[in-house]
Coordinates of C-alpha atoms in Angstrom, one line a residue:
M1 CA -36.6 -80.3 48.6
A2 CA -34.0 -78.3 47.0
A3 CA -30.4 -79.1 48.6
P4 CA -28.9 -76.2 50.8
A5 CA -26.7 -73.9 49.4
V6 CA -22.9 -74.8 50.3
A7 CA -21.3 -71.9 51.8
A8 CA -18.4 -70.7 49.8
S9 CA -15.2 -71.5 50.8
P10 CA -12.8 -69.1 52.5
R11 CA -10.1 -70.0 50.1
A12 CA -12.0 -69.9 47.0
G13 CA -11.5 -65.9 46.7
R14 CA -7.6 -65.9 47.9
K15 CA -6.4 -67.1 44.7
P16 CA -7.8 -64.5 42.1
R17 CA -6.4 -61.8 44.8
R18 CA -2.9 -63.7 44.8
D19 CA -3.3 -63.4 40.5
N20 CA -3.9 -59.9 40.6
R21 CA -1.0 -59.0 43.1
F22 CA 1.4 -61.1 41.2
A23 CA 0.1 -59.3 38.0
A24 CA 0.5 -55.9 39.5
W25 CA 4.1 -56.5 40.4
L26 CA 4.6 -57.9 37.2
F27 CA 3.9 -54.4 35.5
L28 CA 5.8 -52.8 38.2
L29 CA 8.7 -54.9 37.7
P30 CA 10.3 -52.7 34.7
A31 CA 9.7 -49.5 36.4
L32 CA 11.6 -51.0 39.6
A33 CA 14.3 -52.4 37.7
Y34 CA 14.6 -49.1 36.2
I35 CA 14.9 -47.2 39.4
V36 CA 17.3 -49.8 40.9
V37 CA 19.8 -49.6 38.1
F38 CA 19.8 -46.4 36.8
F39 CA 19.3 -44.5 40.3
G40 CA 19.5 -47.1 43.2
Y41 CA 22.9 -48.4 42.3
P42 CA 24.9 -45.2 41.4
L43 CA 23.7 -43.4 44.5
A44 CA 24.9 -46.4 46.5
A45 CA 28.1 -45.9 44.8
N46 CA 28.6 -42.4 45.4
V47 CA 27.9 -43.3 49.2
V48 CA 30.4 -46.2 49.1
M49 CA 33.0 -43.9 47.0
S50 CA 32.6 -41.0 49.7
T51 CA 33.7 -43.3 52.4
Q52 CA 36.9 -44.4 50.5
N53 CA 40.3 -43.1 49.6
Y54 CA 39.0 -43.4 45.7
T55 CA 42.2 -42.2 43.4
V56 CA 43.0 -42.6 39.8
K57 CA 44.9 -45.6 41.1
S58 CA 41.9 -47.1 42.1
F59 CA 40.5 -47.6 38.8
Y60 CA 43.5 -50.2 37.8
T61 CA 44.0 -51.9 41.5
G62 CA 40.5 -51.9 42.9
E63 CA 41.9 -50.8 46.0
A64 CA 40.2 -48.0 47.9
P65 CA 40.9 -48.1 51.6
F66 CA 37.9 -47.3 53.9
V67 CA 38.3 -43.7 55.6
G68 CA 35.0 -43.2 56.9
L69 CA 34.0 -39.5 57.5
A70 CA 37.4 -38.4 56.4
N71 CA 36.4 -37.4 53.1
Y72 CA 33.5 -35.4 54.6
T73 CA 35.6 -33.9 57.2
A74 CA 38.1 -32.8 54.6
V75 CA 35.4 -31.0 52.5
V76 CA 33.8 -29.2 55.4
G77 CA 37.2 -27.8 56.6
N78 CA 38.4 -26.7 52.9
P79 CA 38.2 -22.8 52.8
L80 CA 36.3 -23.2 49.8
F81 CA 33.5 -24.9 51.1
G82 CA 32.0 -21.6 52.3
T83 CA 32.5 -20.0 49.0
A84 CA 30.9 -22.5 47.3
A85 CA 27.9 -22.8 49.5
L86 CA 27.5 -19.4 49.7
N87 CA 27.6 -18.9 45.5
T88 CA 24.7 -22.1 45.3
V89 CA 22.5 -20.4 47.8
L90 CA 22.6 -17.2 45.9
F91 CA 22.6 -18.2 42.5
T92 CA 19.8 -20.6 43.9
A93 CA 17.5 -17.9 45.4
G94 CA 18.7 -15.1 42.7
S95 CA 17.6 -17.3 39.7
L96 CA 14.4 -18.8 41.6
F97 CA 12.7 -15.2 42.9
F98 CA 13.2 -13.5 39.4
Q99 CA 12.1 -16.8 37.4
F100 CA 9.2 -17.4 39.4
G101 CA 8.2 -13.4 39.2
I102 CA 8.9 -12.7 35.8
G103 CA 7.0 -16.2 34.8
L104 CA 4.3 -15.5 36.7
A105 CA 3.8 -12.0 35.3
L106 CA 4.1 -13.1 31.8
A107 CA 1.6 -16.1 32.9
V108 CA -0.8 -13.4 34.0
F109 CA -0.1 -11.4 30.8
F110 CA -1.1 -14.2 28.4
N111 CA -4.1 -15.3 30.3
G112 CA -5.7 -12.6 28.8
R113 CA -6.9 -13.5 25.0
F114 CA -5.1 -10.9 22.2
L115 CA -4.1 -11.3 18.8
G116 CA -0.8 -13.3 18.3
S117 CA -0.6 -14.3 22.0
A118 CA 0.1 -17.9 21.2
L119 CA 2.6 -17.0 18.6
L120 CA 4.4 -14.8 21.2
R121 CA 4.0 -17.7 23.9
S122 CA 5.6 -19.9 21.5
L123 CA 8.7 -18.1 20.9
L124 CA 9.3 -17.1 24.7
L125 CA 9.5 -21.3 24.9
L126 CA 13.0 -21.0 22.7
P127 CA 15.3 -20.7 25.7
W128 CA 13.6 -23.6 27.6
L129 CA 13.9 -25.6 24.0
L130 CA 17.9 -24.8 23.3
P131 CA 20.5 -27.2 24.7
L132 CA 22.2 -25.7 27.6
V133 CA 25.6 -25.9 26.3
V134 CA 24.3 -23.5 23.2
S135 CA 22.6 -21.1 25.5
G136 CA 25.7 -20.9 27.7
A137 CA 27.8 -20.2 24.8
V138 CA 25.6 -17.5 23.3
W139 CA 25.5 -15.6 26.7
R140 CA 29.3 -15.8 27.3
W141 CA 29.7 -14.3 23.6
M142 CA 26.8 -11.7 24.8
F143 CA 28.8 -10.9 27.9
D144 CA 32.6 -10.3 26.3
Q145 CA 33.8 -7.6 27.3
D146 CA 35.0 -6.1 24.3
H147 CA 33.0 -7.1 21.4
G148 CA 29.8 -8.4 23.6
V149 CA 26.4 -7.2 22.8
L150 CA 25.6 -6.1 26.1
N151 CA 28.5 -3.8 26.6
A152 CA 28.1 -2.1 23.0
G153 CA 24.2 -1.5 24.1
L154 CA 25.5 0.0 27.4
R155 CA 28.4 2.2 25.4
F156 CA 25.8 3.3 23.1
L157 CA 23.7 4.4 26.0
G158 CA 26.7 6.3 27.3
F159 CA 28.2 4.1 30.3
D160 CA 31.4 2.3 30.7
A161 CA 31.8 -1.5 29.5
V162 CA 31.1 -4.2 32.5
P163 CA 33.8 -6.7 33.2
W164 CA 30.9 -9.4 33.2
L165 CA 33.2 -12.5 33.0
S166 CA 36.2 -11.4 34.5
S167 CA 35.3 -9.5 37.4
T168 CA 34.8 -11.3 40.9
S169 CA 31.9 -8.7 41.4
W170 CA 30.0 -9.0 37.8
A171 CA 30.4 -13.2 37.5
L172 CA 28.0 -14.5 39.7
P173 CA 25.4 -12.1 38.6
A174 CA 26.1 -13.0 34.9
V175 CA 25.5 -16.6 35.1
I176 CA 22.5 -16.1 37.4
L177 CA 21.0 -13.6 34.8
T178 CA 21.6 -16.4 32.2
N179 CA 20.0 -19.2 34.3
I180 CA 16.9 -16.7 34.8
W181 CA 16.5 -16.4 30.9
I182 CA 16.5 -20.0 30.6
G183 CA 13.9 -20.8 33.5
I184 CA 11.4 -18.4 32.7
P185 CA 9.5 -20.2 29.8
F186 CA 9.3 -23.6 32.3
N187 CA 7.8 -20.9 34.9
L188 CA 5.6 -19.6 32.0
V189 CA 4.3 -22.9 30.9
I190 CA 3.3 -24.2 34.4
L191 CA 1.6 -21.3 35.7
H192 CA -0.2 -20.4 32.8
G193 CA -1.4 -23.8 32.7
G194 CA -2.7 -23.3 36.3
L195 CA -4.3 -20.1 35.6
R196 CA -6.1 -21.3 32.7
A197 CA -7.7 -24.0 35.0
I198 CA -9.2 -21.1 37.4
P199 CA -12.8 -21.2 36.5
A200 CA -13.9 -17.7 35.0
S201 CA -16.9 -17.3 36.7
L202 CA -15.0 -16.5 40.0
Y203 CA -13.5 -13.2 38.6
E204 CA -16.9 -12.5 37.1
A205 CA -18.0 -12.8 40.7
A206 CA -15.4 -10.9 42.2
S207 CA -15.9 -8.0 39.9
L208 CA -19.5 -7.9 40.7
D209 CA -18.4 -7.3 43.9
G210 CA -16.5 -4.5 43.1
A211 CA -12.9 -6.0 43.3
N212 CA -10.3 -4.4 41.1
A213 CA -7.5 -6.0 39.2
W214 CA -5.1 -6.3 41.9
Q215 CA -8.1 -7.4 44.4
R216 CA -8.8 -10.3 42.1
F217 CA -5.2 -11.8 41.9
R218 CA -4.9 -11.4 45.6
H219 CA -7.9 -13.0 46.6
V220 CA -8.7 -15.3 43.7
T221 CA -5.7 -16.1 41.4
W222 CA -3.3 -16.6 43.9
P223 CA -5.1 -18.7 46.8
L224 CA -6.1 -21.0 43.9
L225 CA -2.3 -20.8 42.4
R226 CA -1.3 -22.1 45.4
P227 CA -0.7 -25.9 44.8
V228 CA 0.8 -25.1 41.5
T229 CA 3.2 -22.3 43.0
G230 CA 4.6 -25.0 45.0
I231 CA 5.4 -27.6 42.1
V232 CA 6.9 -24.5 40.4
L233 CA 9.4 -23.6 43.1
M234 CA 9.9 -26.9 44.1
L235 CA 10.8 -28.4 40.7
G236 CA 12.8 -25.0 40.0
L237 CA 14.6 -25.3 43.3
V238 CA 15.8 -29.3 42.4
Y239 CA 16.9 -27.9 39.2
T240 CA 18.7 -25.1 40.1
I241 CA 20.4 -26.7 43.2
K242 CA 22.1 -28.7 40.7
V243 CA 23.1 -26.6 37.8
F244 CA 26.2 -27.1 36.2
D245 CA 26.3 -26.8 32.3
V246 CA 25.6 -23.2 32.3
I247 CA 28.2 -22.0 34.9
M248 CA 31.1 -24.4 33.5
V249 CA 30.1 -23.0 29.8
V250 CA 30.1 -19.0 31.0
T251 CA 32.7 -18.6 33.4
G252 CA 33.9 -22.6 34.4
G253 CA 33.6 -21.6 38.2
G254 CA 35.7 -18.4 38.0
P255 CA 37.3 -15.9 38.2
A256 CA 39.0 -16.7 41.6
N257 CA 36.1 -19.3 42.4
A258 CA 33.7 -16.4 42.2
T259 CA 31.1 -18.7 40.5
Q260 CA 32.2 -21.9 42.1
T261 CA 28.9 -23.6 43.3
L262 CA 29.0 -27.4 45.2
T263 CA 28.0 -28.9 41.9
T264 CA 31.2 -27.4 39.8
W265 CA 33.4 -28.1 42.9
S266 CA 32.2 -31.4 42.7
Y267 CA 33.2 -31.7 39.4
R268 CA 36.7 -29.9 39.9
L269 CA 37.5 -32.0 42.8
S270 CA 36.8 -35.5 41.1
F271 CA 38.0 -34.7 37.4
Q272 CA 40.9 -31.9 38.2
D273 CA 42.3 -33.0 41.7
F274 CA 41.3 -36.9 41.1
A275 CA 40.0 -36.6 44.6
F276 CA 37.0 -38.8 43.7
G277 CA 36.1 -39.5 47.6
Q278 CA 35.9 -35.9 47.8
G279 CA 33.5 -35.1 45.0
A280 CA 31.1 -38.0 45.8
A281 CA 31.1 -36.3 49.3
V282 CA 29.8 -33.1 48.0
G283 CA 27.4 -34.7 45.8
N284 CA 25.9 -36.6 48.6
V285 CA 25.8 -32.9 50.4
L286 CA 23.7 -31.5 47.4
I287 CA 21.5 -35.1 47.2
L288 CA 20.9 -34.5 50.7
V289 CA 20.2 -30.8 50.7
A290 CA 17.7 -31.6 47.6
T291 CA 15.8 -34.2 49.5
L292 CA 15.2 -32.1 52.8
F293 CA 13.3 -29.6 50.5
G294 CA 11.5 -32.4 48.7
L295 CA 10.4 -33.7 52.2
L296 CA 9.4 -30.1 53.5
Y297 CA 7.3 -29.5 49.9
L298 CA 5.6 -33.1 50.4
R299 CA 4.5 -32.0 54.3
S300 CA 3.5 -28.5 52.8
A301 CA 1.5 -30.1 50.2
K302 CA -0.4 -32.2 52.2
A303 CA -1.2 -30.1 54.6
T304 CA -2.7 -27.8 52.0
L305 CA -4.7 -30.8 50.8
A306 CA -5.7 -31.6 53.9
E307 CA -6.9 -28.0 54.5
A308 CA -8.4 -27.7 51.3
A309 CA -10.5 -31.0 52.2
A310 CA -11.9 -29.4 55.4

């Protein structure tokens, strides 16, 4: 008689499973170490610094008295906080609106095939590829009141020169215009990729049903482009809300704090006024705002996926 089969021990499958988990953690360890060292530690150090009276002397003595929320109170109570917050909102909203609108229009335009479209689309990527300092320096020259190309064009058309960088009314629109020019290529590339993923058969079916160009965009393009739109707007928001290079090169936060945002103000507090604790507090406010918008985006994306699955 054949010997009865011996039931497998429940412990037999545990060792390979444990080995797989151990191997998985080994693969994740470099990424986790990178995140902890280059993101976790600076963030934690910034939070700690925002609760201390950290000055230049602290670098030598190591003494930074704990002050709790005093830095946050001082920052919020500063009259410049309202100005910097409002400028940040206007700069972010103005940049996102026109970057996305122009980028979407160009993406729809380049979605149609025509001679030279690839070359022209490649040339439009140049603002995105240039270093921000270079772009800011070029636009600063273009905004020059006496010798700038923009005012030269206005004079040619019979208009008066605009004091782009010396007027408190024109300085903020000037940096917004610069940032719009820099951000359009990013929106163009991502949105164009989303458009190329939409099946052409849907447009053909809509045309057979008598839909015109606007109806095809409204009922076919826009609904299917919503996930990509969310990603573009979220990434654009996180990037724009922390813009520093462009503003510092073009206006330096002036004139009279007309272009002072939370990022430039944080720099000013830390490296001009040497109030490192208050500068860290402003930086943490920016991090908190970006995190809140990120959570809202994730919630919206989750709801969109659930709706699509249903």
